Amino acid sequence: MTHGEPAPPNTYADRIIAGDLAALDERALEGFLAGAGDTSDLMAAADRVRRQRFGDEVHLCSIVNAKQGGCPEDCGFCSQSRHASTTVGPERFIAPHEAVHASHKAQTQGASALGLVTATRGLADDSRALSQMVEGIRAVREAGHTEAHASFGFVSEPALRELAEAGLTELNHNLETGRSYFDQIVTTHTYDERIATIRAAKRVGLRTCCGGIMGMGETPRHRAELAMQLRELDVDEVPINFLVSIEGTRLERVEPLEPLDMLRIVASYRLALPRQNIFIAAGRHHLGHLQPLVFSAGASGLMVGDFLTTDNRSVQDDLDMIKQLGLRPRNCGAPKAETKGGRQRLPVVA
Ligand code: SF4
């Protein structure tokens, strides 16, 4: 090991498995993200941590558009932004019976949670939009097919409490990228506004799902910043998306990441975030034939079914892949780590 390089990945895995969940510091993480050491060694270490925490289980979740298009925000990757020149037009909010139908479909596809996602800046207090989503979530809860998760943008703490009382169990609110790169991607709101929503969700007892998009031109430093922020927030689930460049968006010309770089990101995040359910969402088709290796790289979940504005491969293909790998689908929602003597132990699922 030369000065400044991380230690061999297995030394971090040993410490993590022994209970030191923060064994990987930001500098070592950035080193791995920047290419230090063999990718196969990094993946082997990440896989040990994944197996300790999640055994042979793969968390599956699914999302549906609860209100598509016409968003006033200017996120450079997003085809639903009004600032993009795409054909994704604004639509009405999903009706409760449609949400129940989507929840039933998600259940038949093996997912135990359905995320209702709105292309909105947020849900204002006392707004019609808020009451529509409260109704939709209550309908999903009462139907009992899946848990109700959601992604709405900014929501106040009282509104989050109302949504939680209606049946919402988990809020998705991605940070998208590292703090110091965020203003290259979004200018209509701030990183701190996003963080405030995540903290409010935690205060009302919601589980939190918070991750980002890789391959938007960010550096290993930015990726390490994001992981460390997610660790500090102690979110429950971390979706990793890989940019799908969509014509008409500001990032339409950005080339996809190489598959091995994608796996290195997943493995580095597993060592940085050993407690969290790290699941792979949009853009995993960029992995090509290496897609089954996401689990060996430390991923513990997949988003199945179509994404918001892009297709995914069939759910049956994903279920077949999971079975052929000797893994099995598991309900969404990660178990909490146990605390022992001030150090956390990773509960073993297998
Ligand atoms: S806030 Fe969400 S829907 Fe709106 S532009 Fe950004 S990513 Fe798209």
Short mmCIF file of C-alpha atoms and ligand atoms in Angstrom, two decimals:
data_model
loop_
_atom_site.label_atom_id
_atom_site.label_comp_id
_atom_site.label_asym_id
_atom_site.label_seq_id
_atom_site.Cartn_x
_atom_site.Cartn_y
_atom_site.Cartn_z
CA MET A 1 0.00 0.00 0.00
CA THR A 2 1.45 3.36 -1.00
CA HIS A 3 0.78 6.52 0.92
CA GLY A 4 -2.77 7.74 0.40
CA GLU A 5 -4.11 4.47 -1.02
CA PRO A 6 -6.85 2.59 0.83
CA ALA A 7 -6.00 -0.64 2.67
CA PRO A 8 -7.01 -3.90 0.93
CA PRO A 9 -10.82 -4.04 0.69
CA ASN A 10 -11.09 -7.15 2.87
CA THR A 11 -9.60 -5.31 5.84
CA TYR A 12 -12.59 -2.94 5.72
CA ALA A 13 -14.99 -5.87 5.29
CA ASP A 14 -13.46 -7.55 8.38
CA ARG A 15 -13.99 -4.44 10.47
CA ILE A 16 -17.52 -3.85 9.16
CA ILE A 17 -18.56 -7.44 9.85
CA ALA A 18 -17.11 -7.07 13.35
CA GLY A 19 -19.47 -4.14 13.91
CA ASP A 20 -17.60 -1.01 12.83
CA LEU A 21 -20.08 0.20 10.23
CA ALA A 22 -18.07 3.35 9.57
CA ALA A 23 -14.78 1.49 8.96
CA LEU A 24 -14.44 2.97 5.50
CA ASP A 25 -13.56 6.65 5.75
CA GLU A 26 -14.24 9.20 3.02
CA ARG A 27 -10.67 9.24 1.77
CA ALA A 28 -10.49 5.47 1.34
CA LEU A 29 -13.93 5.48 -0.27
CA GLU A 30 -12.84 8.07 -2.77
CA GLY A 31 -9.75 5.96 -3.48
CA PHE A 32 -11.87 2.92 -4.31
CA LEU A 33 -14.23 5.00 -6.42
CA ALA A 34 -11.24 6.42 -8.28
CA GLY A 35 -9.98 2.94 -9.16
CA ALA A 36 -7.62 1.86 -6.37
CA GLY A 37 -6.95 -1.90 -6.33
CA ASP A 38 -8.55 -4.70 -8.30
CA THR A 39 -12.27 -4.41 -8.94
CA SER A 40 -12.63 -8.14 -8.23
CA ASP A 41 -11.07 -7.75 -4.75
CA LEU A 42 -13.35 -4.82 -4.02
CA MET A 43 -16.39 -6.79 -5.15
CA ALA A 44 -15.39 -9.83 -3.08
CA ALA A 45 -15.19 -7.67 0.05
CA ALA A 46 -18.51 -5.97 -0.74
CA ASP A 47 -20.11 -9.36 -1.33
CA ARG A 48 -19.00 -10.59 2.11
CA VAL A 49 -20.66 -7.57 3.70
CA ARG A 50 -23.81 -8.04 1.64
CA ARG A 51 -24.09 -11.71 2.59
CA GLN A 52 -23.57 -10.95 6.28
CA ARG A 53 -26.35 -8.39 6.20
CA PHE A 54 -28.82 -9.73 3.64
CA GLY A 55 -27.99 -13.40 3.15
CA ASP A 56 -29.54 -14.71 -0.06
CA GLU A 57 -32.34 -12.17 -0.13
CA VAL A 58 -32.99 -9.56 -2.81
CA HIS A 59 -35.34 -6.69 -2.01
CA LEU A 60 -37.73 -5.85 -4.83
CA CYS A 61 -39.72 -2.66 -5.17
CA SER A 62 -41.71 -1.02 -7.89
CA ILE A 63 -42.85 2.50 -8.76
CA VAL A 64 -45.70 4.12 -10.62
CA ASN A 65 -46.22 7.61 -11.95
CA ALA A 66 -48.71 9.28 -9.62
CA LYS A 67 -48.51 12.52 -11.57
CA GLN A 68 -46.34 12.77 -14.65
CA GLY A 69 -44.61 15.71 -16.30
CA GLY A 70 -44.78 19.47 -16.07
CA CYS A 71 -42.43 19.80 -13.10
CA PRO A 72 -41.20 23.36 -12.51
CA GLU A 73 -37.77 22.20 -11.27
CA ASP A 74 -34.80 22.12 -13.63
CA CYS A 75 -33.02 18.83 -12.81
CA GLY A 76 -30.76 18.37 -15.83
CA PHE A 77 -31.32 14.62 -16.15
CA CYS A 78 -35.10 14.67 -15.98
CA SER A 79 -37.48 14.37 -18.89
CA GLN A 80 -40.39 15.48 -16.69
CA SER A 81 -38.99 18.96 -16.14
CA ARG A 82 -40.70 21.87 -17.85
CA HIS A 83 -37.19 23.07 -18.69
CA ALA A 84 -36.53 19.99 -20.85
CA SER A 85 -37.55 19.76 -24.51
CA THR A 86 -39.24 16.40 -24.24
CA THR A 87 -42.65 15.08 -25.10
CA VAL A 88 -43.51 14.14 -21.51
CA GLY A 89 -46.52 16.35 -20.89
CA PRO A 90 -48.24 17.15 -17.61
CA GLU A 91 -50.92 14.74 -16.51
CA ARG A 92 -53.45 14.60 -13.68
CA PHE A 93 -52.81 12.96 -10.32
CA ILE A 94 -53.45 9.25 -10.09
CA ALA A 95 -56.92 8.32 -8.77
CA PRO A 96 -57.14 6.07 -5.68
CA HIS A 97 -58.50 3.10 -7.66
CA GLU A 98 -55.61 3.43 -10.12
CA ALA A 99 -53.13 3.41 -7.25
CA VAL A 100 -54.75 0.24 -5.89
CA HIS A 101 -54.56 -1.36 -9.34
CA ALA A 102 -50.83 -0.48 -9.59
CA SER A 103 -50.27 -1.87 -6.12
CA HIS A 104 -51.95 -5.15 -7.05
CA LYS A 105 -49.84 -5.37 -10.20
CA ALA A 106 -46.67 -4.72 -8.18
CA GLN A 107 -47.66 -7.51 -5.78
CA THR A 108 -48.19 -9.98 -8.61
CA GLN A 109 -44.68 -9.07 -9.84
CA GLY A 110 -43.17 -10.02 -6.49
CA ALA A 111 -42.75 -6.50 -5.11
CA SER A 112 -44.03 -5.79 -1.63
CA ALA A 113 -43.87 -2.02 -1.89
CA LEU A 114 -45.18 0.38 -4.48
CA GLY A 115 -43.74 3.89 -4.73
CA LEU A 116 -46.17 6.59 -5.86
CA VAL A 117 -44.04 9.20 -7.59
CA THR A 118 -45.17 12.68 -8.53
CA ALA A 119 -43.31 15.08 -10.83
CA THR A 120 -43.85 18.06 -8.57
CA ARG A 121 -41.73 20.53 -6.66
CA GLY A 122 -43.60 19.21 -3.64
CA LEU A 123 -46.98 18.98 -1.97
CA ALA A 124 -48.05 22.25 -0.36
CA ASP A 125 -49.83 22.17 2.99
CA ASP A 126 -53.64 22.08 2.66
CA SER A 127 -53.39 21.68 -1.12
CA ARG A 128 -55.68 19.60 -3.33
CA ALA A 129 -52.57 17.68 -4.42
CA LEU A 130 -51.79 16.72 -0.83
CA SER A 131 -55.31 15.48 -0.16
CA GLN A 132 -55.29 13.49 -3.41
CA MET A 133 -52.10 11.73 -2.37
CA VAL A 134 -53.42 11.12 1.14
CA GLU A 135 -56.46 9.45 -0.46
CA GLY A 136 -54.29 7.40 -2.81
CA ILE A 137 -52.06 6.16 0.00
CA ARG A 138 -54.98 5.33 2.24
CA ALA A 139 -56.52 3.32 -0.61
CA VAL A 140 -53.29 1.36 -1.12
CA ARG A 141 -53.01 0.63 2.58
CA GLU A 142 -56.64 -0.49 2.85
CA ALA A 143 -56.32 -2.75 -0.21
CA GLY A 144 -53.40 -4.48 1.51
CA HIS A 145 -51.52 -5.62 -1.61
CA THR A 146 -48.29 -3.74 -0.91
CA GLU A 147 -46.82 -1.15 1.38
CA ALA A 148 -47.26 2.45 0.19
CA HIS A 149 -44.04 4.34 -0.46
CA ALA A 150 -43.88 7.70 -2.22
CA SER A 151 -41.77 10.44 -3.71
CA PHE A 152 -43.29 13.92 -3.85
CA GLY A 153 -40.48 16.46 -3.65
CA PHE A 154 -40.70 18.87 -0.76
CA VAL A 155 -43.28 18.16 1.92
CA SER A 156 -43.60 19.85 5.30
CA GLU A 157 -43.40 17.91 8.54
CA PRO A 158 -47.15 18.28 9.32
CA ALA A 159 -48.01 17.07 5.81
CA LEU A 160 -45.63 14.12 6.17
CA ARG A 161 -47.36 13.24 9.43
CA GLU A 162 -50.73 13.30 7.67
CA LEU A 163 -49.37 11.05 4.92
CA ALA A 164 -47.88 8.67 7.48
CA GLU A 165 -51.21 8.47 9.30
CA ALA A 166 -52.87 7.58 5.98
CA GLY A 167 -50.48 4.64 5.54
CA LEU A 168 -47.27 5.95 4.01
CA THR A 169 -44.36 3.92 5.39
CA GLU A 170 -41.38 5.20 3.44
CA LEU A 171 -40.44 8.42 1.68
CA ASN A 172 -38.09 8.54 -1.28
CA HIS A 173 -36.22 11.78 -1.70
CA ASN A 174 -32.97 11.43 -3.60
CA LEU A 175 -30.01 13.74 -3.14
CA GLU A 176 -29.03 13.00 -6.77
CA THR A 177 -25.28 13.68 -6.40
CA GLY A 178 -22.60 15.06 -4.08
CA ARG A 179 -23.17 18.44 -2.50
CA SER A 180 -20.38 20.19 -4.40
CA TYR A 181 -21.71 19.02 -7.78
CA PHE A 182 -25.41 19.57 -7.12
CA ASP A 183 -25.60 23.07 -8.60
CA GLN A 184 -24.30 21.71 -11.90
CA ILE A 185 -27.42 19.55 -12.09
CA VAL A 186 -30.17 21.56 -10.37
CA THR A 187 -30.51 25.31 -9.83
CA THR A 188 -34.14 25.72 -8.78
CA HIS A 189 -33.67 24.32 -5.28
CA THR A 190 -30.81 23.60 -2.92
CA TYR A 191 -29.16 20.56 -1.44
CA ASP A 192 -30.10 21.74 2.03
CA GLU A 193 -33.77 21.89 1.10
CA ARG A 194 -33.58 18.25 0.09
CA ILE A 195 -31.82 17.29 3.30
CA ALA A 196 -34.45 19.13 5.37
CA THR A 197 -37.21 16.97 3.85
CA ILE A 198 -35.33 13.77 4.65
CA ARG A 199 -34.79 14.85 8.24
CA ALA A 200 -38.49 15.78 8.55
CA ALA A 201 -39.48 12.34 7.25
CA LYS A 202 -37.31 10.70 9.88
CA ARG A 203 -38.82 12.84 12.61
CA VAL A 204 -42.33 11.63 11.80
CA GLY A 205 -41.15 8.01 11.83
CA LEU A 206 -41.05 7.28 8.12
CA ARG A 207 -38.35 5.07 6.68
CA THR A 208 -36.23 6.97 4.22
CA CYS A 209 -35.10 5.99 0.76
CA CYS A 210 -32.46 8.29 -0.59
CA GLY A 211 -29.80 7.87 -3.22
CA GLY A 212 -28.63 9.36 -6.44
CA ILE A 213 -27.75 9.11 -10.08
CA MET A 214 -24.30 8.08 -11.24
CA GLY A 215 -22.78 9.06 -14.54
CA MET A 216 -23.89 12.69 -14.76
CA GLY A 217 -20.32 13.94 -15.21
CA GLU A 218 -19.50 13.82 -11.50
CA THR A 219 -16.08 12.76 -10.18
CA PRO A 220 -15.18 10.06 -7.62
CA ARG A 221 -14.97 12.87 -5.08
CA HIS A 222 -18.59 13.85 -5.68
CA ARG A 223 -19.68 10.21 -5.42
CA ALA A 224 -17.85 9.84 -2.11
CA GLU A 225 -19.49 13.03 -0.82
CA LEU A 226 -22.92 11.62 -1.60
CA ALA A 227 -22.23 8.31 0.17
CA MET A 228 -20.92 10.07 3.25
CA GLN A 229 -23.96 12.34 3.36
CA LEU A 230 -26.26 9.32 3.15
CA ARG A 231 -24.33 7.68 6.00
CA GLU A 232 -24.66 10.82 8.11
CA LEU A 233 -28.41 10.97 7.44
CA ASP A 234 -28.67 7.26 8.28
CA VAL A 235 -31.20 6.62 5.53
CA ASP A 236 -32.67 3.13 5.24
CA GLU A 237 -32.54 2.43 1.54
CA VAL A 238 -30.19 3.71 -1.14
CA PRO A 239 -31.30 3.57 -4.75
CA ILE A 240 -28.40 3.77 -7.17
CA ASN A 241 -29.47 4.96 -10.60
CA PHE A 242 -27.21 5.19 -13.62
CA LEU A 243 -27.96 8.05 -15.95
CA VAL A 244 -30.12 7.23 -18.92
CA SER A 245 -29.49 10.17 -21.24
CA ILE A 246 -32.83 11.27 -22.62
CA GLU A 247 -33.10 13.42 -25.71
CA GLY A 248 -34.28 16.90 -24.87
CA THR A 249 -32.73 16.97 -21.40
CA ARG A 250 -29.62 18.98 -20.52
CA LEU A 251 -27.63 15.75 -20.09
CA GLU A 252 -28.75 14.22 -23.38
CA ARG A 253 -25.19 13.91 -24.69
CA VAL A 254 -23.60 12.30 -21.64
CA GLU A 255 -22.20 8.85 -22.44
CA PRO A 256 -23.10 5.93 -20.15
CA LEU A 257 -20.58 4.63 -17.61
CA GLU A 258 -18.61 1.47 -18.38
CA PRO A 259 -20.03 -1.68 -16.73
CA LEU A 260 -16.95 -2.30 -14.58
CA ASP A 261 -17.04 1.30 -13.35
CA MET A 262 -20.69 0.79 -12.42
CA LEU A 263 -19.84 -2.34 -10.43
CA ARG A 264 -17.00 -0.51 -8.68
CA ILE A 265 -19.44 2.20 -7.59
CA VAL A 266 -21.88 -0.39 -6.20
CA ALA A 267 -19.11 -2.22 -4.32
CA SER A 268 -17.67 1.00 -2.89
CA TYR A 269 -21.12 2.07 -1.73
CA ARG A 270 -21.70 -1.32 -0.06
CA LEU A 271 -18.55 -0.87 2.03
CA ALA A 272 -19.50 2.73 2.81
CA LEU A 273 -23.13 1.92 3.64
CA PRO A 274 -23.16 -1.61 5.06
CA ARG A 275 -26.50 -1.31 6.88
CA GLN A 276 -28.53 0.08 4.01
CA ASN A 277 -30.51 -1.77 1.39
CA ILE A 278 -28.66 -0.67 -1.73
CA PHE A 279 -30.84 -1.30 -4.73
CA ILE A 280 -30.19 -0.76 -8.38
CA ALA A 281 -32.79 1.23 -10.26
CA ALA A 282 -32.74 3.09 -13.56
CA GLY A 283 -29.94 2.56 -16.05
CA ARG A 284 -28.92 -0.95 -15.03
CA HIS A 285 -29.24 -2.02 -18.67
CA HIS A 286 -25.91 -0.19 -19.17
CA LEU A 287 -24.36 -3.18 -17.36
CA GLY A 288 -25.21 -5.37 -20.34
CA HIS A 289 -24.22 -8.98 -19.72
CA LEU A 290 -22.77 -8.04 -16.32
CA GLN A 291 -26.16 -7.26 -14.81
CA PRO A 292 -26.24 -10.38 -12.56
CA LEU A 293 -22.96 -9.24 -11.00
CA VAL A 294 -24.63 -6.37 -9.15
CA PHE A 295 -25.27 -8.74 -6.24
CA SER A 296 -21.66 -9.92 -6.12
CA ALA A 297 -20.80 -6.21 -6.07
CA GLY A 298 -22.92 -5.76 -2.94
CA ALA A 299 -26.35 -4.69 -4.18
CA SER A 300 -29.18 -6.10 -2.09
CA GLY A 301 -32.17 -5.05 -4.17
CA LEU A 302 -33.64 -4.19 -7.52
CA MET A 303 -36.33 -1.93 -8.77
CA VAL A 304 -38.52 -4.08 -10.98
CA GLY A 305 -41.05 -3.15 -13.64
CA ASP A 306 -41.00 -0.02 -15.73
CA PHE A 307 -39.33 3.15 -14.53
CA LEU A 308 -41.08 6.53 -14.74
CA THR A 309 -40.29 7.47 -18.31
CA THR A 310 -38.02 4.66 -19.48
CA ASP A 311 -38.59 0.93 -19.92
CA ASN A 312 -37.02 -1.81 -17.84
CA ARG A 313 -36.55 -5.41 -18.83
CA SER A 314 -39.35 -7.80 -17.92
CA VAL A 315 -40.01 -8.62 -14.30
CA GLN A 316 -39.87 -12.32 -15.21
CA ASP A 317 -36.32 -11.86 -16.52
CA ASP A 318 -35.35 -10.32 -13.18
CA LEU A 319 -37.05 -13.07 -11.17
CA ASP A 320 -35.37 -15.74 -13.32
CA MET A 321 -31.99 -14.08 -12.82
CA ILE A 322 -32.48 -13.96 -9.05
CA LYS A 323 -33.48 -17.63 -8.95
CA GLN A 324 -30.62 -18.76 -11.17
CA LEU A 325 -28.17 -16.95 -8.90
CA GLY A 326 -29.49 -18.94 -5.92
CA LEU A 327 -31.00 -15.81 -4.39
CA ARG A 328 -34.61 -15.15 -3.42
CA PRO A 329 -36.88 -12.11 -3.42
CA ARG A 330 -37.60 -10.49 -0.09
CA ASN A 331 -40.07 -7.90 1.15
CA CYS A 332 -38.89 -4.32 0.78
CA GLY A 333 -37.93 -2.42 3.93
CA ALA A 334 -34.59 -3.15 5.52
CA PRO A 335 -34.42 -4.46 9.07
CA LYS A 336 -32.74 -2.06 11.45
CA ALA A 337 -29.23 -2.83 12.63
CA GLU A 338 -28.98 -3.82 16.28
CA THR A 339 -26.91 -1.69 18.59
CA LYS A 340 -24.52 -3.41 20.97
CA GLY A 341 -22.27 -1.52 23.33
CA GLY A 342 -22.21 1.60 21.18
CA ARG A 343 -21.23 -0.37 18.09
CA GLN A 344 -23.72 -1.66 15.62
CA ARG A 345 -23.89 -5.29 14.60
CA LEU A 346 -25.21 -6.29 11.23
CA PRO A 347 -28.19 -8.59 11.72
CA VAL A 348 -27.73 -11.75 9.69
CA VAL A 349 -30.73 -12.47 7.52
CA ALA A 350 -29.84 -15.85 6.09
S1 SF4 B 1 -37.97 17.56 -9.05
FE1 SF4 B 1 -38.20 15.44 -9.78
S2 SF4 B 1 -39.75 15.51 -11.41
FE2 SF4 B 1 -39.05 17.61 -11.02
S3 SF4 B 1 -37.46 17.95 -12.55
FE3 SF4 B 1 -36.44 17.26 -10.67
S4 SF4 B 1 -36.30 15.02 -10.87
FE4 SF4 B 1 -37.78 15.75 -12.41
#
